[in-house]
Amino acid sequence: MTSFETTTAEALETLRNHCELHLPGDDGYDAARTPWNLAVDQRPAAVAIPRSVDEVAAVVRAATAAGLRVAPQSTGHGAGPLGERALDDVVLLRLSEFTGVTVDPAARTATVVGGTLWQDVIAAAAPHGLTAPHGSAPDVAVAGYILGGGLSFYGREHGVAANSVRSADVVLYDGTVAHASADQNPDLFWAVRGGGGNLGVVVSIELELLPYADVFAGMLLWDRSRAAEVVPAWTRWSRTAPESVTTSLRIMSFPPLPELPPFLSGRDIVVIDGAVLADDDTAAAILEPLRALRPELDTFARIPSANLLFVHMDPPAPTPTVGDHSVLGDLDDAAVTALLAQVGDGTATGLMFTELRHLGGAIARPVDAGGAVSHIPGVYALLCVAVAPTPQAAVAGKAAAFAVVRAMSAWSLPNLIHTFAENRVDAGRMYDGEDWARLCLVRDDVAPGAVFVANHGL
Ligand SMILES: Cc1cc2nc3c(=O)[nH]c(=O)nc-3n(C[C@H](O)[C@H](O)[C@H](O)COP(=O)(O)OP(=O)(O)OC[C@H]3O[C@@H](n4cnc5c(N)ncnc54)[C@H](O)[C@@H]3O)c2cc1C
């Protein structure tokens, strides 16, 4: 062992006094290092599992004193880019056991602890007739989603989720806790709303909640043989859909599995789902052109807003996935033809789904008092995902996803979406030019030496 390795090993051993810790060779190391995305093989120098702010601070202090870096991770839904790096000098800080939420119904806010999942926030808000700008999956954590912007089915009306943050508490590189709000540490407050895990460990976020006890939401489903009708009809419809509507269109393939409902098992389908923030009659009128396409399943109805977490049918448990994404502008007939040539009727691509998520509306409008990601320019997000249970399947799945994204490059915009980026990409493309430079300056100020390793580094 070199003297650095000896010092590091000793420092890591002392961490066991502060926090649950797993080192390579320990029995629990493999389980502790495994992220939600089971295709990601992340092998850090240690995995620390804190249960309090003090434990987070102790780990950060000890790690940085030993010359190590720290990678905060809540669930590992966004772990893809981390798995592409050497993590030999990195302590993975898993926040999965450091959770909790308090709702203040009068103020219409929730205060959310480090690694808390959206499903827990929504469960706490629902009894007060409130909800929050969560994404499509119940078990994504608030922190990683909000730190990247966050696209919800409330998005075209209410904007990216990061705009709903009122304040955050962040453990910095020296173990101190900074409160970031419009009045205190305003640069950190700006940076934390979109700047990812590069600045420190977010141990608490105060969020504005949304006043929806129920919502008109659901899905429409067709066999994939109808794709050539449904896809152009949806792109035409989405061009004039009001901002109160946020929907997604997916072309999906499911293997025959007994645990899947019959309408999914072994099926190739087209699904449109989302939410309409309007009264029932208005919502029905808005959806009429899509319903006129006679879907075989139509679940759109008024539902408790908490149930919107399940409308998108995201995998209910950790899953191995790979994928790629891009941001698209308006889609003309040639664009729809190009997409259908890749994923339309009968074309086997190996992808679990190809998704067009409708952007625009408030998602595309910059917010004056917003943070590093206050808006996302573009009309659609294109997201291609494959299930990848083996390294060979991961290679094939990535190739399939890249092929679809490449086929749509004539309609793609230069920007990328932080929360949809599954691979290591140029993170500068997630920010407006001046915001990118400002973010790097704030990071250098609050996290000198790039001690925090985010999935999307600056
Ligand atoms: C099935 C599925 C559905 C999804 N649906 C949507 C959707 O509808 N809309 C959308 O916008 N995105 C969606 N995403 C993407 C998801 O929002 C991102 O992957 C997000 O980063 C996940 O956050 P996490 O904390 O759960 O994941 P993690 O992998 O734990 O975190 C991602 C990164 O965030 C940072 N981070 C996490 N927690 C902290 C913390 N407490 N302090 C500091 N940094 C932290 C770290 O840099 C970390 O690498 C989805 C992803 C999946 C797999």
Coordinates of C-alpha atoms and ligand atoms in Angstrom, one line a residue:
M1 CA 0.0 0.0 0.0
T2 CA 1.2 3.5 -0.8
S3 CA 1.0 6.1 2.0
F4 CA -2.1 7.7 0.3
E5 CA -3.8 4.3 0.2
T6 CA -3.0 3.7 3.9
T7 CA -4.3 7.1 4.9
T8 CA -7.4 6.6 2.8
A9 CA -8.1 3.2 4.2
E10 CA -7.7 4.5 7.7
A11 CA -9.9 7.5 7.0
L12 CA -12.6 5.2 5.6
E13 CA -12.4 2.8 8.6
T14 CA -12.9 5.8 11.0
L15 CA -16.0 6.7 9.1
R16 CA -17.6 3.5 10.5
N17 CA -17.7 5.4 13.8
H18 CA -20.1 8.0 12.3
C19 CA -22.4 6.2 9.9
E20 CA -23.3 2.9 8.3
L21 CA -20.5 2.2 5.9
H22 CA -19.7 -0.5 3.4
L23 CA -16.2 -1.0 1.9
P24 CA -15.3 -3.3 -1.0
G25 CA -15.1 -6.8 0.4
D26 CA -17.7 -6.2 3.1
D27 CA -20.7 -8.4 3.0
G28 CA -23.1 -5.5 2.4
Y29 CA -21.0 -3.7 -0.2
D30 CA -22.7 -5.1 -3.3
A31 CA -26.2 -4.5 -2.1
A32 CA -25.3 -1.0 -0.9
R33 CA -23.7 0.1 -4.2
T34 CA -26.5 -1.1 -6.4
P35 CA -28.6 1.7 -7.8
W36 CA -32.3 1.6 -8.9
N37 CA -30.9 1.3 -12.5
L38 CA -29.6 -2.2 -12.2
A39 CA -27.7 -1.9 -15.5
V40 CA -25.3 0.5 -13.8
D41 CA -22.2 -1.1 -12.2
Q42 CA -20.9 1.6 -9.9
R43 CA -17.9 0.6 -7.7
P44 CA -17.1 3.4 -5.3
A45 CA -14.3 3.4 -2.6
A46 CA -17.0 3.1 0.0
V47 CA -20.8 3.4 0.4
A48 CA -22.0 5.5 3.3
I49 CA -25.7 5.4 4.4
P50 CA -26.4 8.3 6.7
R51 CA -29.6 8.8 8.7
S52 CA -29.2 12.4 9.8
V53 CA -27.7 15.7 8.8
D54 CA -24.9 15.1 11.4
E55 CA -24.0 11.8 9.8
V56 CA -24.0 13.4 6.3
A57 CA -21.7 16.2 7.6
A58 CA -19.4 13.8 9.3
V59 CA -19.0 11.7 6.1
V60 CA -18.4 14.8 4.0
R61 CA -15.8 16.2 6.4
A62 CA -13.9 12.9 6.8
A63 CA -14.0 12.1 3.1
T64 CA -12.7 15.5 2.0
A65 CA -10.0 15.5 4.7
A66 CA -8.8 12.2 3.3
G67 CA -8.7 13.6 -0.2
L68 CA -11.7 11.6 -1.3
R69 CA -14.7 13.0 -3.2
V70 CA -18.4 12.4 -2.4
A71 CA -21.2 11.4 -4.8
P72 CA -24.7 12.1 -3.3
Q73 CA -27.3 9.6 -4.5
S74 CA -30.9 9.2 -3.4
T75 CA -32.2 6.2 -5.4
G76 CA -29.9 5.7 -8.4
H77 CA -32.7 6.3 -11.0
G78 CA -30.2 8.7 -12.6
A79 CA -27.1 6.6 -12.0
G80 CA -26.3 5.9 -15.7
P81 CA -23.5 8.5 -16.2
L82 CA -21.9 7.6 -12.8
G83 CA -21.4 4.0 -13.9
E84 CA -19.3 5.3 -16.8
R85 CA -16.7 6.7 -14.5
A86 CA -13.9 5.4 -12.2
L87 CA -15.1 5.9 -8.7
D88 CA -12.0 4.7 -6.9
D89 CA -11.6 7.9 -4.9
V90 CA -15.4 8.5 -4.4
V91 CA -17.5 7.8 -1.3
L92 CA -21.1 7.1 -2.5
L93 CA -23.5 8.8 -0.1
R94 CA -26.7 6.8 -0.4
L95 CA -29.5 8.9 1.1
S96 CA -32.2 6.2 0.9
E97 CA -32.4 5.9 4.7
F98 CA -32.5 9.6 5.3
T99 CA -36.1 10.5 4.5
G100 CA -39.1 12.3 5.8
V101 CA -41.7 14.9 4.9
T102 CA -43.7 17.6 6.7
V103 CA -46.6 19.4 5.1
D104 CA -47.7 22.9 6.1
P105 CA -51.2 23.0 4.6
A106 CA -51.7 26.7 5.5
A107 CA -48.6 27.7 3.8
R108 CA -49.1 25.1 1.1
T109 CA -45.6 23.8 1.4
A110 CA -43.8 20.6 2.1
T111 CA -40.4 20.2 3.7
V112 CA -38.7 17.2 2.3
V113 CA -35.6 15.4 3.8
G114 CA -32.6 14.4 1.7
G115 CA -33.5 11.1 0.0
T116 CA -37.4 11.2 0.2
L117 CA -39.4 9.7 -2.6
W118 CA -42.1 11.5 -4.5
Q119 CA -44.7 8.9 -3.4
D120 CA -44.1 9.8 0.2
V121 CA -44.5 13.6 -0.5
I122 CA -47.7 13.0 -2.4
A123 CA -49.1 10.7 0.3
A124 CA -48.4 13.4 2.9
A125 CA -49.9 16.2 0.8
A126 CA -53.1 14.4 -0.4
P127 CA -55.1 14.5 2.8
H128 CA -54.8 18.3 2.6
G129 CA -56.2 18.4 -0.9
L130 CA -52.7 19.2 -2.2
T131 CA -50.2 17.6 -4.5
A132 CA -46.8 18.4 -6.0
P133 CA -45.1 18.6 -9.4
H134 CA -43.8 15.0 -9.4
G135 CA -42.6 13.0 -12.4
S136 CA -44.0 9.9 -13.8
A137 CA -42.5 7.4 -11.3
P138 CA -43.6 7.2 -7.7
D139 CA -40.1 6.0 -6.5
V140 CA -38.0 8.7 -8.0
A141 CA -36.5 10.9 -5.2
V142 CA -37.5 14.6 -4.9
A143 CA -33.8 15.7 -4.7
G144 CA -32.4 14.3 -7.9
Y145 CA -35.5 15.2 -9.9
I146 CA -35.7 18.8 -8.6
L147 CA -31.9 19.4 -8.8
G148 CA -32.2 18.6 -12.6
G149 CA -35.4 20.7 -13.2
G150 CA -38.1 18.1 -13.2
L151 CA -40.8 17.5 -15.9
S152 CA -44.2 16.7 -14.5
F153 CA -47.7 16.2 -16.0
Y154 CA -48.5 19.6 -14.4
G155 CA -45.6 21.1 -16.4
R156 CA -47.1 23.0 -19.3
E157 CA -49.4 24.9 -16.9
H158 CA -46.9 25.2 -13.9
G159 CA -43.4 25.0 -15.5
V160 CA -40.4 22.9 -14.4
A161 CA -40.6 21.6 -10.8
A162 CA -37.4 23.4 -9.7
N163 CA -39.4 26.6 -9.9
S164 CA -41.5 25.4 -6.9
V165 CA -38.5 25.3 -4.5
R166 CA -38.7 28.0 -1.8
S167 CA -35.5 27.0 0.0
A168 CA -33.0 24.2 0.5
D169 CA -30.4 23.2 3.1
V170 CA -27.1 22.0 1.7
V171 CA -24.2 20.3 3.4
L172 CA -21.1 21.9 1.9
Y173 CA -17.6 20.5 1.4
D174 CA -16.5 21.5 4.9
G175 CA -19.5 19.8 6.6
T176 CA -21.3 23.1 7.3
V177 CA -25.0 23.5 6.4
A178 CA -25.9 26.4 4.2
H179 CA -29.6 27.6 4.0
A180 CA -30.3 28.7 0.5
S181 CA -33.3 30.9 -0.3
A182 CA -34.1 34.1 -2.1
D183 CA -32.7 36.0 0.9
Q184 CA -29.9 33.8 2.1
N185 CA -27.1 32.5 -0.1
P186 CA -29.0 33.6 -3.2
D187 CA -26.3 32.3 -5.6
L188 CA -26.5 28.8 -4.1
F189 CA -30.3 29.1 -4.2
W190 CA -30.1 29.9 -7.9
A191 CA -27.6 27.1 -8.6
V192 CA -29.4 24.3 -6.6
R193 CA -32.5 24.7 -8.8
G194 CA -31.1 22.9 -11.8
G195 CA -27.4 22.6 -11.0
G196 CA -27.5 18.9 -10.0
G197 CA -25.5 17.3 -7.3
N198 CA -22.4 19.3 -7.9
L199 CA -22.7 21.8 -5.1
G200 CA -23.2 19.8 -1.9
V201 CA -25.5 17.3 -0.3
V202 CA -29.1 18.6 -0.3
V203 CA -30.5 17.5 3.1
S204 CA -33.8 19.4 3.0
I205 CA -35.9 21.1 0.3
E206 CA -38.9 23.3 1.0
L207 CA -41.4 23.1 -1.9
E208 CA -44.6 24.9 -2.9
L209 CA -47.4 22.4 -3.3
L210 CA -50.1 22.5 -6.0
P211 CA -53.8 23.0 -5.1
Y212 CA -55.2 19.9 -6.8
A213 CA -57.1 17.3 -4.8
D214 CA -58.1 15.6 -8.0
V215 CA -57.2 15.8 -11.6
F216 CA -58.6 14.7 -15.0
A217 CA -56.0 12.2 -16.1
G218 CA -55.5 8.8 -17.7
M219 CA -54.4 7.0 -20.8
L220 CA -55.5 6.0 -24.2
L221 CA -54.2 2.8 -25.7
W222 CA -54.1 1.4 -29.3
D223 CA -52.4 -1.6 -30.9
R224 CA -49.1 -0.5 -32.5
S225 CA -50.6 -1.3 -35.9
R226 CA -52.5 2.0 -35.5
A227 CA -49.3 4.0 -35.0
A228 CA -49.4 5.5 -38.5
E229 CA -52.8 7.1 -37.6
V230 CA -52.2 7.9 -33.9
V231 CA -48.8 9.5 -34.0
P232 CA -49.5 12.2 -36.6
A233 CA -52.9 12.8 -35.1
W234 CA -51.3 13.4 -31.7
T235 CA -48.6 15.7 -33.1
R236 CA -51.2 17.8 -34.9
W237 CA -53.4 17.9 -31.8
S238 CA -50.5 18.8 -29.5
R239 CA -49.8 21.9 -31.7
T240 CA -53.0 23.6 -30.5
A241 CA -53.5 21.8 -27.1
P242 CA -53.9 24.4 -24.3
E243 CA -51.3 24.8 -21.6
S244 CA -53.6 23.1 -19.2
V245 CA -52.8 19.8 -20.9
T246 CA -49.5 17.9 -20.6
T247 CA -49.3 14.5 -22.3
S248 CA -46.8 12.0 -23.6
L249 CA -47.0 9.6 -26.5
R250 CA -45.2 6.3 -26.3
I251 CA -44.7 3.4 -28.7
M252 CA -44.1 0.4 -26.3
S253 CA -43.2 -3.2 -26.6
F254 CA -43.8 -5.7 -23.7
P255 CA -42.6 -9.3 -23.6
P256 CA -45.2 -11.9 -22.6
L257 CA -45.0 -11.9 -18.8
P258 CA -47.6 -13.4 -16.4
E259 CA -47.1 -10.4 -14.0
L260 CA -48.3 -7.9 -16.7
P261 CA -52.0 -7.2 -17.3
P262 CA -53.3 -8.8 -20.5
F263 CA -53.5 -5.4 -22.3
L264 CA -49.7 -5.1 -21.9
S265 CA -48.3 -8.7 -21.9
G266 CA -46.7 -9.6 -25.2
R267 CA -48.2 -6.5 -26.8
D268 CA -46.8 -3.8 -29.1
I269 CA -48.9 -0.7 -28.4
V270 CA -49.2 3.1 -28.7
V271 CA -50.1 5.0 -25.5
I272 CA -51.0 8.6 -24.9
D273 CA -51.3 9.6 -21.3
G274 CA -51.1 12.7 -19.1
A275 CA -53.3 15.2 -17.3
V276 CA -55.8 18.0 -18.2
L277 CA -56.1 20.7 -15.6
A278 CA -59.7 21.6 -16.4
D279 CA -63.3 20.8 -15.5
D280 CA -64.7 17.5 -16.8
D281 CA -66.5 19.0 -19.8
T282 CA -63.6 21.1 -20.9
A283 CA -61.2 18.2 -20.5
A284 CA -63.5 15.9 -22.5
A285 CA -63.8 18.5 -25.3
I286 CA -60.0 18.9 -25.4
L287 CA -59.5 15.1 -25.6
E288 CA -62.2 14.5 -28.2
P289 CA -60.0 14.4 -31.3
L290 CA -57.8 11.7 -29.6
R291 CA -60.9 9.7 -28.4
A292 CA -62.2 9.9 -32.0
L293 CA -59.4 7.6 -32.9
R294 CA -61.3 4.8 -31.0
P295 CA -58.6 3.6 -28.5
E296 CA -59.1 0.1 -27.3
L297 CA -58.6 1.4 -23.7
D298 CA -59.6 4.9 -22.4
T299 CA -59.0 5.5 -18.7
F300 CA -59.1 9.3 -18.8
A301 CA -61.4 10.4 -15.9
R302 CA -61.3 12.6 -12.8
I303 CA -59.1 10.8 -10.3
P304 CA -57.5 11.7 -6.9
S305 CA -54.4 13.6 -7.8
A306 CA -52.3 11.1 -5.8
N307 CA -53.2 8.5 -8.4
L308 CA -51.5 10.5 -11.2
L309 CA -48.3 8.8 -9.9
F310 CA -49.4 5.5 -11.4
V311 CA -50.9 6.6 -14.8
H312 CA -47.6 6.3 -16.7
M313 CA -47.1 2.7 -15.6
D314 CA -43.4 3.1 -14.8
P315 CA -41.6 0.0 -13.5
P316 CA -42.6 -0.5 -9.9
A317 CA -39.1 -1.9 -8.8
P318 CA -35.4 -1.5 -9.7
T319 CA -34.9 -2.3 -13.4
P320 CA -31.9 -2.5 -15.7
T321 CA -32.3 0.2 -18.4
V322 CA -30.2 2.1 -21.0
G323 CA -31.4 4.8 -23.3
D324 CA -30.9 8.1 -25.0
H325 CA -32.8 11.3 -25.5
S326 CA -32.9 14.6 -27.4
V327 CA -35.1 17.7 -27.5
L328 CA -37.1 18.2 -30.7
G329 CA -38.7 21.2 -32.3
D330 CA -42.0 21.1 -34.1
L331 CA -42.6 17.8 -35.9
D332 CA -43.8 18.1 -39.6
D333 CA -45.0 15.2 -41.7
A334 CA -41.5 14.2 -42.7
A335 CA -40.5 14.0 -39.0
V336 CA -43.4 11.8 -38.2
T337 CA -42.6 9.6 -41.2
A338 CA -38.9 9.4 -40.0
L339 CA -40.0 8.4 -36.5
L340 CA -42.5 5.8 -37.7
A341 CA -39.8 4.3 -40.0
Q342 CA -37.8 3.6 -36.8
V343 CA -40.5 2.5 -34.4
G344 CA -43.8 2.2 -36.2
D345 CA -45.9 -0.8 -37.1
G346 CA -44.0 -4.1 -37.1
T347 CA -40.5 -2.6 -36.9
A348 CA -38.6 -4.4 -34.2
T349 CA -36.1 -2.1 -32.4
G350 CA -35.4 -3.8 -29.2
L351 CA -36.6 -0.7 -27.3
M352 CA -39.1 -1.0 -24.4
F353 CA -40.4 2.4 -25.4
T354 CA -39.9 5.5 -27.5
E355 CA -41.5 8.5 -26.0
L356 CA -42.5 12.0 -27.1
R357 CA -43.1 14.1 -24.0
H358 CA -44.9 17.3 -24.9
L359 CA -43.0 20.4 -23.7
G360 CA -43.8 24.0 -24.4
G361 CA -46.2 26.2 -22.4
A362 CA -44.8 27.2 -19.1
I363 CA -42.0 24.6 -19.4
A364 CA -40.5 26.6 -22.2
R365 CA -40.8 30.1 -20.6
P366 CA -37.8 31.4 -18.6
V367 CA -38.8 32.5 -15.0
D368 CA -37.1 35.8 -13.9
A369 CA -36.6 34.7 -10.3
G370 CA -35.9 31.1 -11.3
G371 CA -32.8 29.0 -10.9
A372 CA -30.2 27.4 -13.2
V373 CA -33.0 25.4 -15.0
S374 CA -36.1 27.6 -14.9
H375 CA -37.3 26.4 -18.3
I376 CA -36.6 23.9 -21.1
P377 CA -36.7 25.2 -24.7
G378 CA -38.2 22.9 -27.3
V379 CA -41.6 21.3 -28.3
Y380 CA -41.0 17.6 -27.4
A381 CA -38.6 15.5 -25.5
L382 CA -37.7 12.3 -27.3
L383 CA -36.8 9.5 -24.9
C384 CA -35.8 6.0 -26.0
V385 CA -35.3 3.3 -23.4
A386 CA -34.4 -0.4 -23.5
V387 CA -34.4 -3.0 -20.8
A388 CA -30.8 -4.3 -20.4
P389 CA -30.5 -7.3 -18.1
T390 CA -27.0 -8.2 -19.5
P391 CA -24.0 -6.2 -20.8
Q392 CA -24.8 -7.5 -24.4
A393 CA -28.4 -6.3 -24.1
A394 CA -27.1 -2.9 -22.9
V395 CA -24.9 -2.5 -26.0
A396 CA -27.8 -3.5 -28.3
G397 CA -30.3 -1.3 -26.3
K398 CA -28.0 1.7 -26.5
A399 CA -27.4 1.2 -30.2
A400 CA -31.2 1.0 -30.8
A401 CA -31.8 4.2 -28.7
F402 CA -29.0 6.1 -30.5
A403 CA -30.4 5.0 -33.9
V404 CA -33.8 6.6 -33.2
V405 CA -32.3 9.8 -31.7
R406 CA -29.9 10.0 -34.8
A407 CA -32.8 9.4 -37.2
M408 CA -34.6 12.4 -35.6
S409 CA -31.5 14.7 -35.6
A410 CA -32.9 16.9 -38.4
W411 CA -35.6 18.1 -36.0
S412 CA -33.5 18.1 -32.8
L413 CA -32.5 21.3 -30.9
P414 CA -29.0 21.8 -29.4
N415 CA -30.2 21.6 -25.8
L416 CA -30.5 18.5 -23.5
I417 CA -32.6 17.8 -20.5
H418 CA -30.8 17.1 -17.2
T419 CA -33.3 14.5 -15.8
F420 CA -33.6 12.7 -19.2
A421 CA -29.9 12.3 -19.9
E422 CA -29.1 8.6 -19.3
N423 CA -25.5 8.9 -20.5
R424 CA -22.4 11.0 -20.0
V425 CA -23.1 14.0 -22.1
D426 CA -21.8 17.6 -22.4
A427 CA -23.7 19.1 -19.4
G428 CA -23.2 22.6 -20.9
R429 CA -26.0 21.7 -23.3
M430 CA -28.4 21.5 -20.4
Y431 CA -28.1 25.3 -19.7
D432 CA -28.3 28.6 -21.5
G433 CA -24.8 29.8 -22.2
E434 CA -24.5 32.5 -19.5
D435 CA -26.2 30.2 -16.9
W436 CA -23.6 27.5 -17.6
A437 CA -20.7 29.9 -16.9
R438 CA -22.5 31.2 -13.8
L439 CA -23.1 27.7 -12.5
C440 CA -19.5 26.8 -12.9
L441 CA -18.5 29.9 -10.9
V442 CA -20.9 29.1 -8.1
R443 CA -19.7 25.5 -8.0
D444 CA -16.1 26.7 -7.7
D445 CA -17.1 29.0 -4.9
V446 CA -19.2 26.6 -2.8
A447 CA -17.5 23.3 -3.7
P448 CA -13.9 24.1 -4.4
G449 CA -11.9 21.2 -6.0
A450 CA -15.1 19.6 -7.4
V451 CA -15.4 17.5 -4.3
F452 CA -19.0 16.5 -5.1
V453 CA -19.3 14.0 -8.0
A454 CA -22.7 14.4 -9.7
N455 CA -24.1 12.1 -12.4
H456 CA -23.8 15.2 -14.7
G457 CA -20.6 16.9 -13.7
L458 CA -19.9 20.5 -14.6
Ligands
LIG1 C1 -38.7 5.2 -14.4 C2 -38.2 6.6 -14.4 C3 -39.2 7.6 -14.6 C4 -38.8 9.0 -14.6 N1 -39.7 10.0 -14.9 C5 -39.3 11.2 -14.9 C6 -40.2 12.3 -15.2 O1 -41.4 12.1 -15.4 N2 -39.8 13.6 -15.3 C7 -38.4 13.9 -15.1 O2 -38.1 15.0 -15.2 N3 -37.5 12.9 -14.9 C8 -37.9 11.6 -14.8 N4 -37.0 10.6 -14.6 C9 -35.6 11.0 -14.4 C10 -35.3 11.3 -12.9 O3 -36.0 12.4 -12.5 C11 -33.8 11.5 -12.8 O4 -33.1 10.3 -13.1 C12 -33.5 12.0 -11.4 O5 -32.1 12.4 -11.4 C13 -33.7 10.9 -10.4 O6 -33.5 11.4 -9.1 P1 -33.1 10.4 -7.9 O7 -32.6 11.3 -6.8 O8 -34.2 9.5 -7.7 O9 -31.9 9.6 -8.6 P2 -30.4 9.6 -8.2 O10 -29.7 8.8 -9.3 O11 -30.2 9.2 -6.8 O12 -29.9 11.1 -8.3 C14 -29.5 11.6 -9.6 C15 -28.4 12.7 -9.2 O13 -29.0 13.7 -8.5 C16 -28.1 14.2 -7.5 N5 -28.7 14.0 -6.2 C17 -29.7 13.1 -5.8 N6 -30.0 13.3 -4.5 C18 -29.2 14.3 -4.1 C19 -29.1 15.0 -2.8 N7 -29.9 14.7 -1.8 N8 -28.1 16.0 -2.7 C20 -27.4 16.3 -3.8 N9 -27.4 15.7 -4.9 C21 -28.4 14.7 -5.1 C22 -26.8 13.4 -7.7 O14 -25.9 14.2 -8.5 C23 -27.3 12.2 -8.4 O15 -26.3 11.6 -9.2 C24 -37.4 9.3 -14.5 C25 -36.5 8.3 -14.4 C26 -36.9 7.0 -14.3 C27 -35.8 5.9 -14.2

